[in-house]
mmCIF file of C-alpha atoms in Angstrom:
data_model
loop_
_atom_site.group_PDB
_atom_site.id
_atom_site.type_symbol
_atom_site.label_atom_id
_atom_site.label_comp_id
_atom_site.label_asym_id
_atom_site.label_seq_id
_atom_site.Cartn_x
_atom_site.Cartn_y
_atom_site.Cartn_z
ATOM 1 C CA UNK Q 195 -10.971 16.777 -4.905
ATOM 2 C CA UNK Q 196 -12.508 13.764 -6.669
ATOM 3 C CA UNK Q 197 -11.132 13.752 -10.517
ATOM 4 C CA UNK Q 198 -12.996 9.690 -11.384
ATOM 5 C CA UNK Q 199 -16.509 8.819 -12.061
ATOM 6 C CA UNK Q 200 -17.992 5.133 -12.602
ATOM 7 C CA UNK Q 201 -21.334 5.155 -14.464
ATOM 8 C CA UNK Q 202 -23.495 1.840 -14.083
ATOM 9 C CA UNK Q 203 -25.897 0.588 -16.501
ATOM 10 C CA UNK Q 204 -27.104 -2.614 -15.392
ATOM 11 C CA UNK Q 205 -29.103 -3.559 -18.583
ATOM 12 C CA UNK Q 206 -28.472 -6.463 -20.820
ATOM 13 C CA UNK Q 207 -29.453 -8.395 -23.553
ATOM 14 C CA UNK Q 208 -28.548 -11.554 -22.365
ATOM 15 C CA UNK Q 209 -27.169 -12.725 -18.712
ATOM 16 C CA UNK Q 210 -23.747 -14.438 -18.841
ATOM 17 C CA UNK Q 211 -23.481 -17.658 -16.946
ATOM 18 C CA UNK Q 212 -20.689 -16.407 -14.608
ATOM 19 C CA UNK Q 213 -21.721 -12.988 -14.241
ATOM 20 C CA UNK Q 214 -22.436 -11.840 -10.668
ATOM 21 C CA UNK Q 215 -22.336 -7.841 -11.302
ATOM 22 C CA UNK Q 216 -25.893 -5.841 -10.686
ATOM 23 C CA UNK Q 217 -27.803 -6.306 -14.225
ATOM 24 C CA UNK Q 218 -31.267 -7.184 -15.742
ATOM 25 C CA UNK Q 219 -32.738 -8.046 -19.167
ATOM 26 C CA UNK Q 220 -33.140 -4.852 -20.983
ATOM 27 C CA UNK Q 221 -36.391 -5.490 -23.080
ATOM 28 C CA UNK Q 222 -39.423 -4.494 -21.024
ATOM 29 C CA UNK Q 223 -37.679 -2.370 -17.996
ATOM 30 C CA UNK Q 224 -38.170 1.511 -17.382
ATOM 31 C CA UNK Q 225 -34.955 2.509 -19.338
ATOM 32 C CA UNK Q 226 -35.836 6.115 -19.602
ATOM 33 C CA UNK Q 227 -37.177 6.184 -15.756
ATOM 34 C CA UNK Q 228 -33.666 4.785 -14.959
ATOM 35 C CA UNK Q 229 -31.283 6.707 -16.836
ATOM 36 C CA UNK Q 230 -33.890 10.284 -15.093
ATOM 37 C CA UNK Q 231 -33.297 8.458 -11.993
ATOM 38 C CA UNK Q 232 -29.271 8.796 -12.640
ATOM 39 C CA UNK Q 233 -29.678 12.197 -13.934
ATOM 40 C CA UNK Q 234 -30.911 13.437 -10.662
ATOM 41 C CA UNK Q 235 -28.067 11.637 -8.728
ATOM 42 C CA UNK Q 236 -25.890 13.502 -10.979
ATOM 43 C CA UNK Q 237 -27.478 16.471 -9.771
ATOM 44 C CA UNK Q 238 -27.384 15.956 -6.330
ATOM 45 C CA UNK Q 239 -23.961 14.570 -6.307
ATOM 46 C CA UNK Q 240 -22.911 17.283 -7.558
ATOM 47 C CA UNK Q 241 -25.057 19.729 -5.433
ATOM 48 C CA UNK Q 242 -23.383 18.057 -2.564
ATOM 49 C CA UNK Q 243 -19.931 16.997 -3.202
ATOM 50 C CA UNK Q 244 -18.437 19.571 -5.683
ATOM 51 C CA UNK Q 245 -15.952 17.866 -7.767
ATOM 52 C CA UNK Q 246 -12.651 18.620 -9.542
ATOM 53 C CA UNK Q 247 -11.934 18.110 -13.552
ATOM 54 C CA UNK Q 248 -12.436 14.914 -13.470
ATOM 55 C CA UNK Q 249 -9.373 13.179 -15.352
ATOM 56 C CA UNK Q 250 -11.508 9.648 -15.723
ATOM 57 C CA UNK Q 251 -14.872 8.629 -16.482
ATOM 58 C CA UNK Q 252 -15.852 4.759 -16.575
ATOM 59 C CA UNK Q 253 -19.097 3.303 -18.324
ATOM 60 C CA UNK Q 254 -19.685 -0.137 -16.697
ATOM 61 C CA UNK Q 255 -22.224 -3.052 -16.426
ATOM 62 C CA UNK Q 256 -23.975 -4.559 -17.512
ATOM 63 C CA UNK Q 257 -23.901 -3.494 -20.945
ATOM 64 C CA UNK Q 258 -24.006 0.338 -21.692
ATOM 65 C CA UNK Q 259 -24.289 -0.233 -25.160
ATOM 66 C CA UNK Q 260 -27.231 -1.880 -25.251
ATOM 67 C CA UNK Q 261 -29.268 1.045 -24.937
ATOM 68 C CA UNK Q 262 -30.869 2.512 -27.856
ATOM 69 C CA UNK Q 263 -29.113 5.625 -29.661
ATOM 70 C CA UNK Q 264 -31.589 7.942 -28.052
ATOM 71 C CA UNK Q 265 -31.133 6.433 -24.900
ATOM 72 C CA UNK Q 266 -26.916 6.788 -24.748
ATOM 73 C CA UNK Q 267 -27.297 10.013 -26.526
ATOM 74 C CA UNK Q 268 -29.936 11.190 -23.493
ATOM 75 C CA UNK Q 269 -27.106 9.401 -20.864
ATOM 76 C CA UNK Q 270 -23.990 11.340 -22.562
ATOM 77 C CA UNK Q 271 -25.820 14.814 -22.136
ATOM 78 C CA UNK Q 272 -26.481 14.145 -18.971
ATOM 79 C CA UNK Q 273 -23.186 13.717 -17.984
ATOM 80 C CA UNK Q 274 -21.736 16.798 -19.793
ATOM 81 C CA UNK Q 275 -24.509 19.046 -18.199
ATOM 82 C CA UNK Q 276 -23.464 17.697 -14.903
ATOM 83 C CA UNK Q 277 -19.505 16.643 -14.912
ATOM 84 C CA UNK Q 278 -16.877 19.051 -15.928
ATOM 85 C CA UNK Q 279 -13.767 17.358 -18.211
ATOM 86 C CA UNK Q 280 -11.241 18.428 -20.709
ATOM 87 C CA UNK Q 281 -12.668 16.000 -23.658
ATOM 88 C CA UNK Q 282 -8.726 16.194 -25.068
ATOM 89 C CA UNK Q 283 -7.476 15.169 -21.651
ATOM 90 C CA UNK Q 284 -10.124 12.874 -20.119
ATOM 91 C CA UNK Q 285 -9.918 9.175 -20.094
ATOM 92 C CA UNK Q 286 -13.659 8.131 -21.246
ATOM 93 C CA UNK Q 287 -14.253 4.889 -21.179
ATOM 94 C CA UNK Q 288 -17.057 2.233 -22.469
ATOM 95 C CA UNK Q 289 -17.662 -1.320 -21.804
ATOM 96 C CA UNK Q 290 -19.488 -3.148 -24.976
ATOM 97 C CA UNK Q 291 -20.111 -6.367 -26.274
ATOM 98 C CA UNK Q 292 -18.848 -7.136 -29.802
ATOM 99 C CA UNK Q 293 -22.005 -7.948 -31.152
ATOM 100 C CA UNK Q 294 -23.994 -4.936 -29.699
ATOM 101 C CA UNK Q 295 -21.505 -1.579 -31.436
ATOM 102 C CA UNK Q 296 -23.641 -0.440 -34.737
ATOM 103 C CA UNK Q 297 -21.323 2.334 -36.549
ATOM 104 C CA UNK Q 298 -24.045 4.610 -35.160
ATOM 105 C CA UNK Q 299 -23.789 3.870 -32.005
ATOM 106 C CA UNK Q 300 -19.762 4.174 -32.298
ATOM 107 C CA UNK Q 301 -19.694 7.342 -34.161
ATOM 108 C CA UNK Q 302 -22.285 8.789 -31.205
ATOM 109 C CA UNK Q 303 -19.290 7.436 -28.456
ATOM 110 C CA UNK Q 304 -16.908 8.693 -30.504
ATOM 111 C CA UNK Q 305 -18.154 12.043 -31.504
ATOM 112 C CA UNK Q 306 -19.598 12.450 -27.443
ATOM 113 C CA UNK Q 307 -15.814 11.906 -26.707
ATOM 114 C CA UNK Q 308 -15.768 8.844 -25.519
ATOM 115 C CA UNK Q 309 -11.625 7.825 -26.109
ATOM 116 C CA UNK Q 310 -11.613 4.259 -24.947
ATOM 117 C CA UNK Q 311 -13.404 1.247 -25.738
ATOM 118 C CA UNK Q 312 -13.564 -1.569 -23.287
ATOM 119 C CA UNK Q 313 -14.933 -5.285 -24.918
ATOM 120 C CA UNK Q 314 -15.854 -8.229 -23.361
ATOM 121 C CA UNK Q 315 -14.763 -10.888 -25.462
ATOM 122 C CA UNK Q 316 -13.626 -13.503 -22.495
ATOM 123 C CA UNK Q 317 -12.521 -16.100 -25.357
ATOM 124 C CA UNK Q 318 -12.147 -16.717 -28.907
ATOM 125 C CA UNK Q 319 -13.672 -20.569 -29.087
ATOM 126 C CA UNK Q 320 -17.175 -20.145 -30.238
ATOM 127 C CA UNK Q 321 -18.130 -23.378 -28.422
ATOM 128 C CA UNK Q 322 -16.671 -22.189 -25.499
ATOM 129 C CA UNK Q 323 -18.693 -18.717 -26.188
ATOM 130 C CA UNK Q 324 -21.614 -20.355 -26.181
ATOM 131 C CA UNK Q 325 -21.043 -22.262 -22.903
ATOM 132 C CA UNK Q 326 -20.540 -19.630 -20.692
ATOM 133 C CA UNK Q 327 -23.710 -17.611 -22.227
ATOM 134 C CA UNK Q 328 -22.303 -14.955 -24.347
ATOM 135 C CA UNK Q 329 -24.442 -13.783 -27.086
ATOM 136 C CA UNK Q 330 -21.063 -12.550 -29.632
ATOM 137 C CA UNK Q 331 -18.683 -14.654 -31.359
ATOM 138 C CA UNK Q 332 -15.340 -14.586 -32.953
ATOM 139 C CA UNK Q 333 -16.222 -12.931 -36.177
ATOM 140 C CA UNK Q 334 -18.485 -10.360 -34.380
ATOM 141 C CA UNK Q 335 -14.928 -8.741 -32.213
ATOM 142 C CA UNK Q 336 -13.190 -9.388 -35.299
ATOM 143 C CA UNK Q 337 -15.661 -6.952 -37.245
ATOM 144 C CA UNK Q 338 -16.526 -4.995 -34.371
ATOM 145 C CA UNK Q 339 -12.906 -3.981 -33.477
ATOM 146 C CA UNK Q 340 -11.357 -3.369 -37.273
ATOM 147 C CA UNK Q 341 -14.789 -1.148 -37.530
ATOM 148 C CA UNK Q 342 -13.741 0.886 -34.077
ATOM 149 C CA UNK Q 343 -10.633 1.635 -35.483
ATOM 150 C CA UNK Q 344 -11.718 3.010 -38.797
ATOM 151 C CA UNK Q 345 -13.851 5.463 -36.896
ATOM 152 C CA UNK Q 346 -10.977 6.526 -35.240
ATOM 153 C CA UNK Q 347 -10.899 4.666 -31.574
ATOM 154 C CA UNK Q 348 -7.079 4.129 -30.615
ATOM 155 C CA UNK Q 349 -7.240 2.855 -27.299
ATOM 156 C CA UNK Q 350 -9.125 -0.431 -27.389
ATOM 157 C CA UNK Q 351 -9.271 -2.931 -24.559
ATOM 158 C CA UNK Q 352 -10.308 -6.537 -24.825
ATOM 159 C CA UNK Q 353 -11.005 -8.970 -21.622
ATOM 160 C CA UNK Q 354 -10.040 -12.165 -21.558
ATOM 161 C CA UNK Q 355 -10.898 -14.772 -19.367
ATOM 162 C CA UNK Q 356 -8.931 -18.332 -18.659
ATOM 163 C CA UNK Q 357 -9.858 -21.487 -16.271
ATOM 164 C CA UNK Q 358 -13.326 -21.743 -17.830
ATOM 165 C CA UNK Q 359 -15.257 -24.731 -17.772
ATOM 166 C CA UNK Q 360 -13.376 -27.267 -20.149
ATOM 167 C CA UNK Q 361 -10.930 -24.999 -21.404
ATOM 168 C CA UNK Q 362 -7.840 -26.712 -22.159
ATOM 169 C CA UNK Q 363 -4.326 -24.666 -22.218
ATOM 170 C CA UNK Q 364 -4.122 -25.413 -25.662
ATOM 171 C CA UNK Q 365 -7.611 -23.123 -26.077
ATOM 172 C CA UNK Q 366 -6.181 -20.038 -24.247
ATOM 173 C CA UNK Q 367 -3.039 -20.200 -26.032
ATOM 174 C CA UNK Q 368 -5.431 -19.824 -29.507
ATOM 175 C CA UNK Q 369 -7.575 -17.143 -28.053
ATOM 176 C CA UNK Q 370 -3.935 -15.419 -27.128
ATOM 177 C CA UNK Q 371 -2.674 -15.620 -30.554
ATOM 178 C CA UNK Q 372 -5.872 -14.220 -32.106
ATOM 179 C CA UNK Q 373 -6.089 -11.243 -29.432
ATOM 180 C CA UNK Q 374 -2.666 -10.232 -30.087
ATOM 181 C CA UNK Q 375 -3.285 -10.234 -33.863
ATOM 182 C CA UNK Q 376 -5.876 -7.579 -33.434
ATOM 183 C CA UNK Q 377 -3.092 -4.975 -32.389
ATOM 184 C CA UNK Q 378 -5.193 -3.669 -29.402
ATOM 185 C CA UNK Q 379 -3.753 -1.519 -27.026
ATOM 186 C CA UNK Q 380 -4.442 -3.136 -23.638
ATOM 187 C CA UNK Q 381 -5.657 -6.389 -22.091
ATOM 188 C CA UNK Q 382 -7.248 -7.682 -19.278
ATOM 189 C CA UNK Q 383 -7.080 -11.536 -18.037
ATOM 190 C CA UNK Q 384 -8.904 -12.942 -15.559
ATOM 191 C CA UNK Q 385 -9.617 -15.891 -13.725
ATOM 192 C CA UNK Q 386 -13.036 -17.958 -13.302
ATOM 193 C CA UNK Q 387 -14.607 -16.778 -10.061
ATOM 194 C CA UNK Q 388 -18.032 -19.194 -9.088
ATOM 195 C CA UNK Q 389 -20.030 -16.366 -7.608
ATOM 196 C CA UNK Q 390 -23.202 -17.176 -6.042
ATOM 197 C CA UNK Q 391 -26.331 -16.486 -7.673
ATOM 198 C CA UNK Q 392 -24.966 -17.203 -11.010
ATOM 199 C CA UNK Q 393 -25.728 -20.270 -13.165
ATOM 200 C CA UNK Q 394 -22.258 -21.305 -13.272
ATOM 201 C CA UNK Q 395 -22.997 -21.755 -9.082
ATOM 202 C CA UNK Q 396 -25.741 -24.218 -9.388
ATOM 203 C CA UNK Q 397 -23.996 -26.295 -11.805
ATOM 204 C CA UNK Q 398 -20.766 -25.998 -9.572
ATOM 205 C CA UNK Q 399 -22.994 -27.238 -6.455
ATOM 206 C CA UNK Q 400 -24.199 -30.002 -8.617
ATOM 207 C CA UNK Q 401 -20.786 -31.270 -9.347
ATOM 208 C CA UNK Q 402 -22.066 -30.621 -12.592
ATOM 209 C CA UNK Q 403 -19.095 -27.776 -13.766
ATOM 210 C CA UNK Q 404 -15.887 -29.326 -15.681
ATOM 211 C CA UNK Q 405 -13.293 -27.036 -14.668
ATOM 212 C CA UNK Q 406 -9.386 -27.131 -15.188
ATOM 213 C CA UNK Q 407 -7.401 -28.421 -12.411
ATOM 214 C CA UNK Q 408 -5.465 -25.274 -10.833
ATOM 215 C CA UNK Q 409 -2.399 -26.581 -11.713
ATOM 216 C CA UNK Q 410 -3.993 -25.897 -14.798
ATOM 217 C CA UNK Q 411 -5.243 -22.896 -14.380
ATOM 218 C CA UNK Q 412 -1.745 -21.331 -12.939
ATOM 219 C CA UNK Q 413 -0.257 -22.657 -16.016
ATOM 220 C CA UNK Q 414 -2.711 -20.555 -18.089
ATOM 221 C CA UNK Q 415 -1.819 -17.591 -15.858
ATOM 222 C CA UNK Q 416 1.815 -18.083 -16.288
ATOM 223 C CA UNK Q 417 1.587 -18.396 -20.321
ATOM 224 C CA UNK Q 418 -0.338 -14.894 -20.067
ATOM 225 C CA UNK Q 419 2.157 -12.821 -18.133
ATOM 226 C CA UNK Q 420 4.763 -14.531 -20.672
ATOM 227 C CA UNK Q 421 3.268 -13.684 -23.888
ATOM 228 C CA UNK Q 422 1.869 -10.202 -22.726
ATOM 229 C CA UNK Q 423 5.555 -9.247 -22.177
ATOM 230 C CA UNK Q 424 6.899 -11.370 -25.424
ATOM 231 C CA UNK Q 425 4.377 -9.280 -27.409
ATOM 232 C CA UNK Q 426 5.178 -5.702 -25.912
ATOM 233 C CA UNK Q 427 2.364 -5.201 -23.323
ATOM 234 C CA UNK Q 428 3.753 -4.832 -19.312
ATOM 235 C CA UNK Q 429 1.755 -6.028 -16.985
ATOM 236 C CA UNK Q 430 1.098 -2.997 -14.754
ATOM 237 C CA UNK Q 431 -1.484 -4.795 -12.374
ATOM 238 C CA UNK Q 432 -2.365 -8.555 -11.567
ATOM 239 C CA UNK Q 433 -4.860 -9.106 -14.362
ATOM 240 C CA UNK Q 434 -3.868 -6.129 -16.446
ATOM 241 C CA UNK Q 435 -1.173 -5.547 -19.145
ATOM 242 C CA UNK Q 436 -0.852 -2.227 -21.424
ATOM 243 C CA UNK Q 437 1.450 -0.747 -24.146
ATOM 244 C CA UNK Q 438 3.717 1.823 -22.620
ATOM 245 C CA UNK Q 439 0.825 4.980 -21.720
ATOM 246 C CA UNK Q 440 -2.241 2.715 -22.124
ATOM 247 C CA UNK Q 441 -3.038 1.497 -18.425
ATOM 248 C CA UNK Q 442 -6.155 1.881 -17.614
ATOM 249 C CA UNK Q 443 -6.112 5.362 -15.424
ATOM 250 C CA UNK Q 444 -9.290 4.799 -14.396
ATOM 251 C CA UNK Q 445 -8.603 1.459 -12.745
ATOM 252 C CA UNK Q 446 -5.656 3.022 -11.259
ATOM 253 C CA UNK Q 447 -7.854 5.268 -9.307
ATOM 254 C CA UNK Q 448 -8.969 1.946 -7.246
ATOM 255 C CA UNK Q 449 -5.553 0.832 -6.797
ATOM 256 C CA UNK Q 450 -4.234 4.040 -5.794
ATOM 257 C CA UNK Q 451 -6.605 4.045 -3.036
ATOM 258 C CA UNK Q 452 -7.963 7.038 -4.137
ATOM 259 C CA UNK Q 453 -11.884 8.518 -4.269
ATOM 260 C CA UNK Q 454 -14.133 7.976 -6.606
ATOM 261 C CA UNK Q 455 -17.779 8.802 -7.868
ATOM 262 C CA UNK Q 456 -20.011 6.199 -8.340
ATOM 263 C CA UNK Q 457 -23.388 6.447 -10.175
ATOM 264 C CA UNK Q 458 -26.128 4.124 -10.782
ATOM 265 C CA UNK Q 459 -28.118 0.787 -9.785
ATOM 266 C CA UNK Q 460 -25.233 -0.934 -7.456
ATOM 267 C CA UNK Q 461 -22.635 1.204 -7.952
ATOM 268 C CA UNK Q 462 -19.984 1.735 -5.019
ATOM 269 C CA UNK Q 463 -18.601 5.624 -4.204
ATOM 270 C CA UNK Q 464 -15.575 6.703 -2.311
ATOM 271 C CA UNK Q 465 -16.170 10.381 -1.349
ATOM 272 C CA UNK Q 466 -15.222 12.606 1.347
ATOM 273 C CA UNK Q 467 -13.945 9.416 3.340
ATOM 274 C CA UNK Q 468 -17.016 7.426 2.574
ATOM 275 C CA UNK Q 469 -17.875 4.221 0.981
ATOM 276 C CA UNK Q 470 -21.170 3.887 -0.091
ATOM 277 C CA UNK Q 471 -22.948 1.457 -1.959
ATOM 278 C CA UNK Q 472 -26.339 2.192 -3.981
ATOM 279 C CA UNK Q 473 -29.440 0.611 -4.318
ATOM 280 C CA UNK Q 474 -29.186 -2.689 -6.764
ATOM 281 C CA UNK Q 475 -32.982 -3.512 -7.486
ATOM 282 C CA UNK Q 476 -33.648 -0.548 -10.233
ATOM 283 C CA UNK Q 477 -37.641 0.091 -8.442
ATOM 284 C CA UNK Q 478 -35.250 0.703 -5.082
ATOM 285 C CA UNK Q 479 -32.911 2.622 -6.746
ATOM 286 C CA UNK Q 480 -35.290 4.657 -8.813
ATOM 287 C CA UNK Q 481 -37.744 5.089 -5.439
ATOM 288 C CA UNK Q 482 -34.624 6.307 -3.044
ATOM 289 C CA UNK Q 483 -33.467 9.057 -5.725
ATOM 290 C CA UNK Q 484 -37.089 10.294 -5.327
ATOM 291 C CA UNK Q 485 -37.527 10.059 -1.487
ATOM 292 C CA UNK Q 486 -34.048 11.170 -0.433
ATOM 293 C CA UNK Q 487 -32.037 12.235 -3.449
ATOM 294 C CA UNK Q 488 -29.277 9.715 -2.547
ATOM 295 C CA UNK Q 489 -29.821 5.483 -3.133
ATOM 296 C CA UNK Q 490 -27.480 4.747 -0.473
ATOM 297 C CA UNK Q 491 -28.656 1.522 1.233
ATOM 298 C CA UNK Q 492 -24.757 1.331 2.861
ATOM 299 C CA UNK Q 493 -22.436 4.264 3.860
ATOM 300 C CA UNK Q 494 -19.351 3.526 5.839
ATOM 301 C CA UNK Q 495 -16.529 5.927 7.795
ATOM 302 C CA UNK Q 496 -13.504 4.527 6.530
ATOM 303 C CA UNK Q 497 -11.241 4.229 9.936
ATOM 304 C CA UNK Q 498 -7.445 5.045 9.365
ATOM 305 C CA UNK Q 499 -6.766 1.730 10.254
ATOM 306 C CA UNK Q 500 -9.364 0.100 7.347
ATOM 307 C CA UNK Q 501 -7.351 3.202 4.595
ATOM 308 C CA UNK Q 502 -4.095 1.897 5.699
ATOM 309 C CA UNK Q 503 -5.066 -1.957 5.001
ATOM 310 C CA UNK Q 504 -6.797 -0.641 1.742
ATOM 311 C CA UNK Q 505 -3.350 0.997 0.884
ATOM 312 C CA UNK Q 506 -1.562 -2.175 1.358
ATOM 313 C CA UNK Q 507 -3.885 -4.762 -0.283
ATOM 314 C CA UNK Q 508 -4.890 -2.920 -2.998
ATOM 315 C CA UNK Q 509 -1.960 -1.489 -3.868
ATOM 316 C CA UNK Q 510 -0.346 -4.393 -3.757
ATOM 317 C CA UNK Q 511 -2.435 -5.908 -7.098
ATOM 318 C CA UNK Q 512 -0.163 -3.543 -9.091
ATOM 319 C CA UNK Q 513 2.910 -4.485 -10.341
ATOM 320 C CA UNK Q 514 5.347 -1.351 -8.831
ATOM 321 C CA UNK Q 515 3.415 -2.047 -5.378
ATOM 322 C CA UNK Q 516 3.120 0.146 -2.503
ATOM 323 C CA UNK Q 517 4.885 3.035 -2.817
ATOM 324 C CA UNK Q 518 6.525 3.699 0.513
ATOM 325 C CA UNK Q 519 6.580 7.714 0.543
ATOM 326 C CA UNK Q 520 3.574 8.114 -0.733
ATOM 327 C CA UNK Q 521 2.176 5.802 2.575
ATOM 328 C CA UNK Q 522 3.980 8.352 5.049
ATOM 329 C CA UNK Q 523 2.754 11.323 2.897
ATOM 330 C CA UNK Q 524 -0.914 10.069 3.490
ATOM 331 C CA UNK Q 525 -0.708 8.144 6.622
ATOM 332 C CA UNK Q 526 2.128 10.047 8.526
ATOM 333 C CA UNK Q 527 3.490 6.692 9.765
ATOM 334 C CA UNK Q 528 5.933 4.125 7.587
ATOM 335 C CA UNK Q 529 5.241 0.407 6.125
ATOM 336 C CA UNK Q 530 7.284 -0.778 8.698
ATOM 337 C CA UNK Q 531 5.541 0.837 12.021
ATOM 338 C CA UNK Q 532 2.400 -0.647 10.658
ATOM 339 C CA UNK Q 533 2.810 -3.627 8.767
ATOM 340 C CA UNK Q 534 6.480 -4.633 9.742
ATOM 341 C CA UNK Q 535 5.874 -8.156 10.954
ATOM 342 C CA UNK Q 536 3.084 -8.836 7.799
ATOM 343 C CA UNK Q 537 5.889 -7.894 5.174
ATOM 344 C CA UNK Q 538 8.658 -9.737 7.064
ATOM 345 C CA UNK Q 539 6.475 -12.760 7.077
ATOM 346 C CA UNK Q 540 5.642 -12.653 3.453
ATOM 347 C CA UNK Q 541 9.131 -11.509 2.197
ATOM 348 C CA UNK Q 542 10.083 -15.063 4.050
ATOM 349 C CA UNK Q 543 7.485 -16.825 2.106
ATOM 350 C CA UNK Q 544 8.882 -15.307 -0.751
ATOM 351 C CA UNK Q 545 6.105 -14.095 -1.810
ATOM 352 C CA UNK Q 546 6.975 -9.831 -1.159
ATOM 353 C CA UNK Q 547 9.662 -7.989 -2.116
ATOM 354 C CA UNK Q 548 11.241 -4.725 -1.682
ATOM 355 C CA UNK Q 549 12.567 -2.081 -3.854
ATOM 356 C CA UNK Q 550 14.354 1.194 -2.274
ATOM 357 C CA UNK Q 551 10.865 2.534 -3.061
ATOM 358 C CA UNK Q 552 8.054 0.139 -3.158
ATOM 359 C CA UNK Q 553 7.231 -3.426 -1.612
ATOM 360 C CA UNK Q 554 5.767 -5.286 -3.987
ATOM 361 C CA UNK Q 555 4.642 -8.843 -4.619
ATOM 362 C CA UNK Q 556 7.135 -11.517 -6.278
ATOM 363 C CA UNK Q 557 6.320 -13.715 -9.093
ATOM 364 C CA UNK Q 558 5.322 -16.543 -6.580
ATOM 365 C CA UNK Q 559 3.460 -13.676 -4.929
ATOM 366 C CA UNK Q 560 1.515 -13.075 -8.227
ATOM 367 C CA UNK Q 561 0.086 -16.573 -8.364
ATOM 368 C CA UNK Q 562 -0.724 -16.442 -4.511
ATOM 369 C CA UNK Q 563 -2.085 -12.940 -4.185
ATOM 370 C CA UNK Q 564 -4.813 -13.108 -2.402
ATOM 371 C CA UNK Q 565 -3.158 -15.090 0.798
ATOM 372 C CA UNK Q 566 -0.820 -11.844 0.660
ATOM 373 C CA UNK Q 567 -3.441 -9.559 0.742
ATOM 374 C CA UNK Q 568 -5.368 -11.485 3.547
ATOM 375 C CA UNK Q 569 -2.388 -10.856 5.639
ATOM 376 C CA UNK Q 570 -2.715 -7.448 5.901
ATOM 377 C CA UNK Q 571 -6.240 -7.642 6.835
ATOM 378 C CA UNK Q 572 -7.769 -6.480 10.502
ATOM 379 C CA UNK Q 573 -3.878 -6.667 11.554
ATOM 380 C CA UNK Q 574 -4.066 -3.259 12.984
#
């Protein structure tokens, strides 16, 4: 039975220059059209695929909390009327921009039972803000987070980003020492991707986008895993590092290979040996809920040969690795009948290890991840 659920809501007050995910300027679209639309996926969802307690609930983006109090009060209810949860058990978590949390609007998360707070802060240079489009500034997550925890939040998350355009190591070492002065309880890091369709692409195509080398880049990733561990937060997952209990359990439910809901403009679903991916365009979106009940534009049987690769690649992105019981418990078969000539070759890279319970990627393997995972790719 399905214990996750990902919410989307793709609105937002300003589009970051990077930013590839499924979004649109909030001011002048149907809000309260969109977030009926979602209401009757709920329903249907629900009508169709009856689900467990679920143990996680994401809110994602976009930039939930850029709706209007009405509008996320309207969104929460829906979700209790729909979803059943133990609100002292649940994971419940929010993305939000610094600049965008009124006490209102975190004493409605808070008192809705949302438990975990999710900010995009990417970087603490102001200059550096402002270049890559986003709207917030230091003292904004500064204010934003002291005021989350005197309403009683204790499980914040900030995401960082490093190898953006002109960043020097010497910036991401600052933003580092300012994020771990805020005493949060989990960070993520991530690279610069250049997606398409994003302003940061037609800059890069112009030759017009001063990046750092990737010598450079690696270096910032290696200072990251170093500090994270310095300062008392494991890295549990390539990008992702937690005090002891706070990993992200929703995230997990990716990595674990395991199914998921997912609801909204562009969101992606795992269920019943599914994947499905909705509508983006809201009109779409809003116009398939009414003419089928479901906005799927893509549904695909996942084969046991695509579920074993999944297994592998991303379970690999977590620190432990692939567990390799739990691979014979779900797939009858061991890593070795499958994949034994993929691990060999990567364990002689030296970019895999193995424990007596897990193969898992090596430090080297960390900085080269995504050759690993490529290797276990339409092997089978």
């Amino acid at each position: 039975m399905i214990k996750a659920a990902y919410f989307h809501i793709p609105f937002c007050a300003q589009i970051c220059h990077y930013c590839d995910f499924n979004k649109v300027f909030f001011k002048g679209q149907p809000v309260d059209e969109y977030l009926q639309a979602m209401e009757k996926e709920m329903k249907n969802i629900i009508e169709n695929f009856p689900a467990a307690e679920l143990k996680t609930i994401f809110v994602g983006g976009g930039t939930p909390t850029v709706l209007e109090i009405k509008q996320l009060d309207r969104f929460l209810n829906s979700i209790y009327k729909y979803f059943r949860f133990n609100v002292n058990e649940v994971e419940f978590t929010f993305e939000a921009n610094p600049n965008e949390l009124s006490k209102k609007k975190l004493k409605l998360l808070k008192e809705a039972g949302v438990n975990r707070l999710s900010f995009g802060v990417q970087t603490f240079d102001d200059k550096l803000l402002q270049k890559i489009g986003r709207t917030h500034r230091k003292h904004d997550v500064l204010q934003t987070i002291e005021m989350a925890k005197e309403i009683g939040f204790s499980n914040i998350s900030i995401d960082l980003m490093y190898g953006l355009p002109e960043q020097t190591i010497d910036h991401f070492r600052e933003t580092l020492n300012i994020a771990f002065s805020l005493d949060v309880e989990h960070f993520s890091a991530y690279s610069l991707i250049i997606e398409p369709k994003t302003v940061f692409y037609n800059l890069w195509k112009k030759d017009m986008l001063p990046l750092p080398t990737q010598e450079e880049e690696a270096e910032m990733y290696e200072w990251a895993m170093e500090q994270m561990e310095r300062h008392g937060y494991k890295q549990y997952e390539i990008s992702n590092y937690a005090k002891p209990g706070f990993e992200s359990r929703h995230n997990l439910t990716y990595w674990n290979n395991e199914e998921y809901f997912g609801i909204g403009a562009g969101a992606h679903s795992y269920v019943h040996g599914k994947r499905n991916v909705n509508a983006g365009p809201l009109k779409k979106y809003m116009n398939l809920i009414q003419e089928t009940g479901f906005p799927y534009i893509e549904s695909h049987e996942v084969t046991l040969a695509e579920k074993m690769e999944e297994e592998m690649f991303l379970g690999l992105r977590k620190t432990e690795g692939v567990s390799k019981e739990k691979f014979v418990q779900k797939y009858h078969r061991s890593l070795y009948d499958v994949f034994g000539n993929q691990i060999a070759e990567q364990k002689q890279r030296g970019l895999l290890e193995e424990t007596d319970t897990h193969i898992r990627l090596t430090h080297r393997g960390k900085l080269l991840g995504n050759e690993v995972f490529q290797a276990f790719i339409g092997v089978i």
